[in-house]
Amino acid sequence: MEQRVSLITLGVEDMAKAAAFYEALGWKRAESPDGVIAFDMVGQTLGLYPLTALAEDIGLPVSALGQGAITLSHNTRAKEDVAEILARAEVAGAEVLKPAADVFWGGHHGYFRAPDGSIWEIAHNPFSTLGENGAFRWNGY
């Protein structure tokens, strides 16, 4: 197995509401088959899929999927972008869990919960600058 993640799939109860949220953040849909909504990212794709269909595909009841302790992180080019993105997410329907703040290790971040329940960290890491195409590498290049 190569060391990478290709697709992040979020099981969501309301596909239209979830898609509208990400579109309100400025994301653009990729062409995809019926029943799947996809947003291409740098090196990966974020897929929205009906929660009941995801549970069926895995072979578990919806109640067994729960809401795992996982965050999706979006790193920014500038410290100031963190608060701006958190505000935009809140306007789009997210709950800000932690406002933008400096972190003990020298970065700056905050968290929001998307309407589908997914938790996102918005962060600026001055030690891991983004490439021209937005690619993130731990400890930079």
Tab-separated table of C-alpha atoms in Angstrom:
chain	number	residue	atom	x	y	z
A	1	MET	CA	0.000	0.000	0.000
A	2	GLU	CA	1.383	3.395	-0.992
A	3	GLN	CA	1.552	6.040	1.754
A	4	ARG	CA	-1.336	8.301	0.715
A	5	VAL	CA	-5.066	8.887	1.069
A	6	SER	CA	-6.953	9.101	-2.216
A	7	LEU	CA	-10.561	9.613	-1.170
A	8	ILE	CA	-12.187	10.841	2.030
A	9	THR	CA	-15.833	9.765	2.156
A	10	LEU	CA	-18.247	11.397	4.569
A	11	GLY	CA	-21.483	9.553	5.255
A	12	VAL	CA	-24.134	12.270	5.475
A	13	GLU	CA	-27.859	12.181	6.205
A	14	ASP	CA	-28.801	15.086	3.921
A	15	MET	CA	-26.797	15.123	0.683
A	16	ALA	CA	-28.197	18.433	-0.586
A	17	LYS	CA	-27.547	20.235	2.696
A	18	ALA	CA	-24.014	18.853	2.967
A	19	ALA	CA	-23.191	19.777	-0.630
A	20	ALA	CA	-24.618	23.275	-0.184
A	21	PHE	CA	-22.401	23.763	2.870
A	22	TYR	CA	-19.166	22.929	1.017
A	23	GLU	CA	-20.277	24.979	-1.986
A	24	ALA	CA	-20.884	27.941	0.360
A	25	LEU	CA	-17.225	27.612	1.384
A	26	GLY	CA	-16.302	28.076	-2.271
A	27	TRP	CA	-15.738	24.445	-3.263
A	28	LYS	CA	-16.686	23.254	-6.756
A	29	ARG	CA	-18.279	19.876	-7.498
A	30	ALA	CA	-16.608	17.367	-9.767
A	31	GLU	CA	-18.660	15.304	-12.189
A	32	SER	CA	-19.763	12.135	-10.425
A	33	PRO	CA	-22.364	9.368	-10.763
A	34	ASP	CA	-25.818	9.699	-9.233
A	35	GLY	CA	-25.818	9.139	-5.496
A	36	VAL	CA	-22.320	10.546	-4.969
A	37	ILE	CA	-21.204	14.156	-4.649
A	38	ALA	CA	-17.480	14.748	-5.083
A	39	PHE	CA	-15.165	17.699	-4.619
A	40	ASP	CA	-11.662	17.283	-6.072
A	41	MET	CA	-8.865	18.560	-3.865
A	42	VAL	CA	-5.086	18.675	-4.242
A	43	GLY	CA	-4.161	14.988	-4.459
A	44	GLN	CA	-7.460	13.660	-3.049
A	45	THR	CA	-11.209	13.878	-3.416
A	46	LEU	CA	-13.815	14.557	-0.736
A	47	GLY	CA	-16.879	12.419	-1.378
A	48	LEU	CA	-20.326	12.811	0.153
A	49	TYR	CA	-22.356	9.623	0.279
A	50	PRO	CA	-25.704	8.810	1.890
A	51	LEU	CA	-25.101	7.568	5.434
A	52	THR	CA	-27.513	4.639	5.104
A	53	ALA	CA	-25.900	3.557	1.821
A	54	LEU	CA	-22.431	3.791	3.370
A	55	ALA	CA	-23.493	1.628	6.326
A	56	GLU	CA	-25.023	-0.903	3.930
A	57	ASP	CA	-21.880	-0.918	1.788
A	58	ILE	CA	-19.691	-1.561	4.851
A	59	GLY	CA	-22.122	-4.150	6.204
A	60	LEU	CA	-22.890	-2.421	9.510
A	61	PRO	CA	-25.975	-0.734	10.935
A	62	VAL	CA	-25.896	3.075	10.871
A	63	SER	CA	-25.784	3.088	14.672
A	64	ALA	CA	-22.471	1.182	14.596
A	65	LEU	CA	-20.739	3.842	12.501
A	66	GLY	CA	-20.965	6.508	15.186
A	67	GLN	CA	-19.022	9.728	14.882
A	68	GLY	CA	-15.379	8.763	15.204
A	69	ALA	CA	-12.707	10.894	16.814
A	70	ILE	CA	-11.267	12.216	13.580
A	71	THR	CA	-10.706	15.686	12.223
A	72	LEU	CA	-10.207	16.869	8.679
A	73	SER	CA	-7.608	19.616	8.476
A	74	HIS	CA	-7.285	22.467	6.023
A	75	ASN	CA	-4.028	24.383	6.204
A	76	THR	CA	-3.871	27.997	5.119
A	77	ARG	CA	-1.174	30.117	3.549
A	78	ALA	CA	-1.514	32.924	6.115
A	79	LYS	CA	-2.419	33.121	9.802
A	80	GLU	CA	-5.193	35.634	9.053
A	81	ASP	CA	-6.936	33.145	6.764
A	82	VAL	CA	-7.873	30.919	9.723
A	83	ALA	CA	-10.387	33.358	11.266
A	84	GLU	CA	-11.732	34.282	7.825
A	85	ILE	CA	-12.467	30.649	6.930
A	86	LEU	CA	-14.025	29.932	10.340
A	87	ALA	CA	-16.329	32.934	9.879
A	88	ARG	CA	-17.273	31.803	6.368
A	89	ALA	CA	-18.018	28.305	7.658
A	90	GLU	CA	-20.223	29.711	10.424
A	91	VAL	CA	-22.223	31.775	7.930
A	92	ALA	CA	-22.642	28.615	5.838
A	93	GLY	CA	-24.125	26.758	8.818
A	94	ALA	CA	-21.166	25.357	10.754
A	95	GLU	CA	-20.771	25.518	14.522
A	96	VAL	CA	-17.437	27.078	15.488
A	97	LEU	CA	-16.066	24.844	18.245
A	98	LYS	CA	-12.849	26.764	18.852
A	99	PRO	CA	-12.185	30.246	17.505
A	100	ALA	CA	-8.877	31.055	15.809
A	101	ALA	CA	-6.078	31.077	18.384
A	102	ASP	CA	-2.335	30.686	18.650
A	103	VAL	CA	-1.104	27.181	19.506
A	104	PHE	CA	1.731	26.310	21.901
A	105	TRP	CA	3.899	24.878	19.092
A	106	GLY	CA	3.871	28.142	17.127
A	107	GLY	CA	0.926	27.668	14.799
A	108	HIS	CA	-2.558	29.159	14.717
A	109	HIS	CA	-5.815	27.217	14.399
A	110	GLY	CA	-9.510	26.775	15.171
A	111	TYR	CA	-12.209	24.134	14.704
A	112	PHE	CA	-15.720	23.949	13.296
A	113	ARG	CA	-18.369	21.233	13.068
A	114	ALA	CA	-19.980	21.055	9.626
A	115	PRO	CA	-23.757	20.558	9.425
A	116	ASP	CA	-23.128	16.862	8.643
A	117	GLY	CA	-21.219	16.486	11.960
A	118	SER	CA	-17.713	16.335	10.473
A	119	ILE	CA	-15.140	18.277	12.468
A	120	TRP	CA	-12.669	20.426	10.568
A	121	GLU	CA	-9.498	22.062	11.827
A	122	ILE	CA	-8.469	25.233	10.012
A	123	ALA	CA	-4.781	25.813	10.660
A	124	HIS	CA	-1.767	27.855	9.739
A	125	ASN	CA	1.507	26.028	10.310
A	126	PRO	CA	4.483	28.319	9.697
A	127	PHE	CA	6.782	25.275	9.748
A	128	SER	CA	4.914	23.425	6.978
A	129	THR	CA	4.380	25.943	4.217
A	130	LEU	CA	2.119	24.998	1.338
A	131	GLY	CA	3.397	24.388	-2.155
A	132	GLU	CA	2.295	26.581	-5.059
A	133	ASN	CA	-0.545	24.153	-5.780
A	134	GLY	CA	-1.614	24.084	-2.124
A	135	ALA	CA	0.016	20.735	-1.357
A	136	PHE	CA	0.848	20.220	2.322
A	137	ARG	CA	3.962	18.439	3.539
A	138	TRP	CA	4.688	17.859	7.220
A	139	ASN	CA	7.691	20.055	8.132
A	140	GLY	CA	7.602	21.751	4.722
A	141	TYR	CA	9.590	20.782	1.663
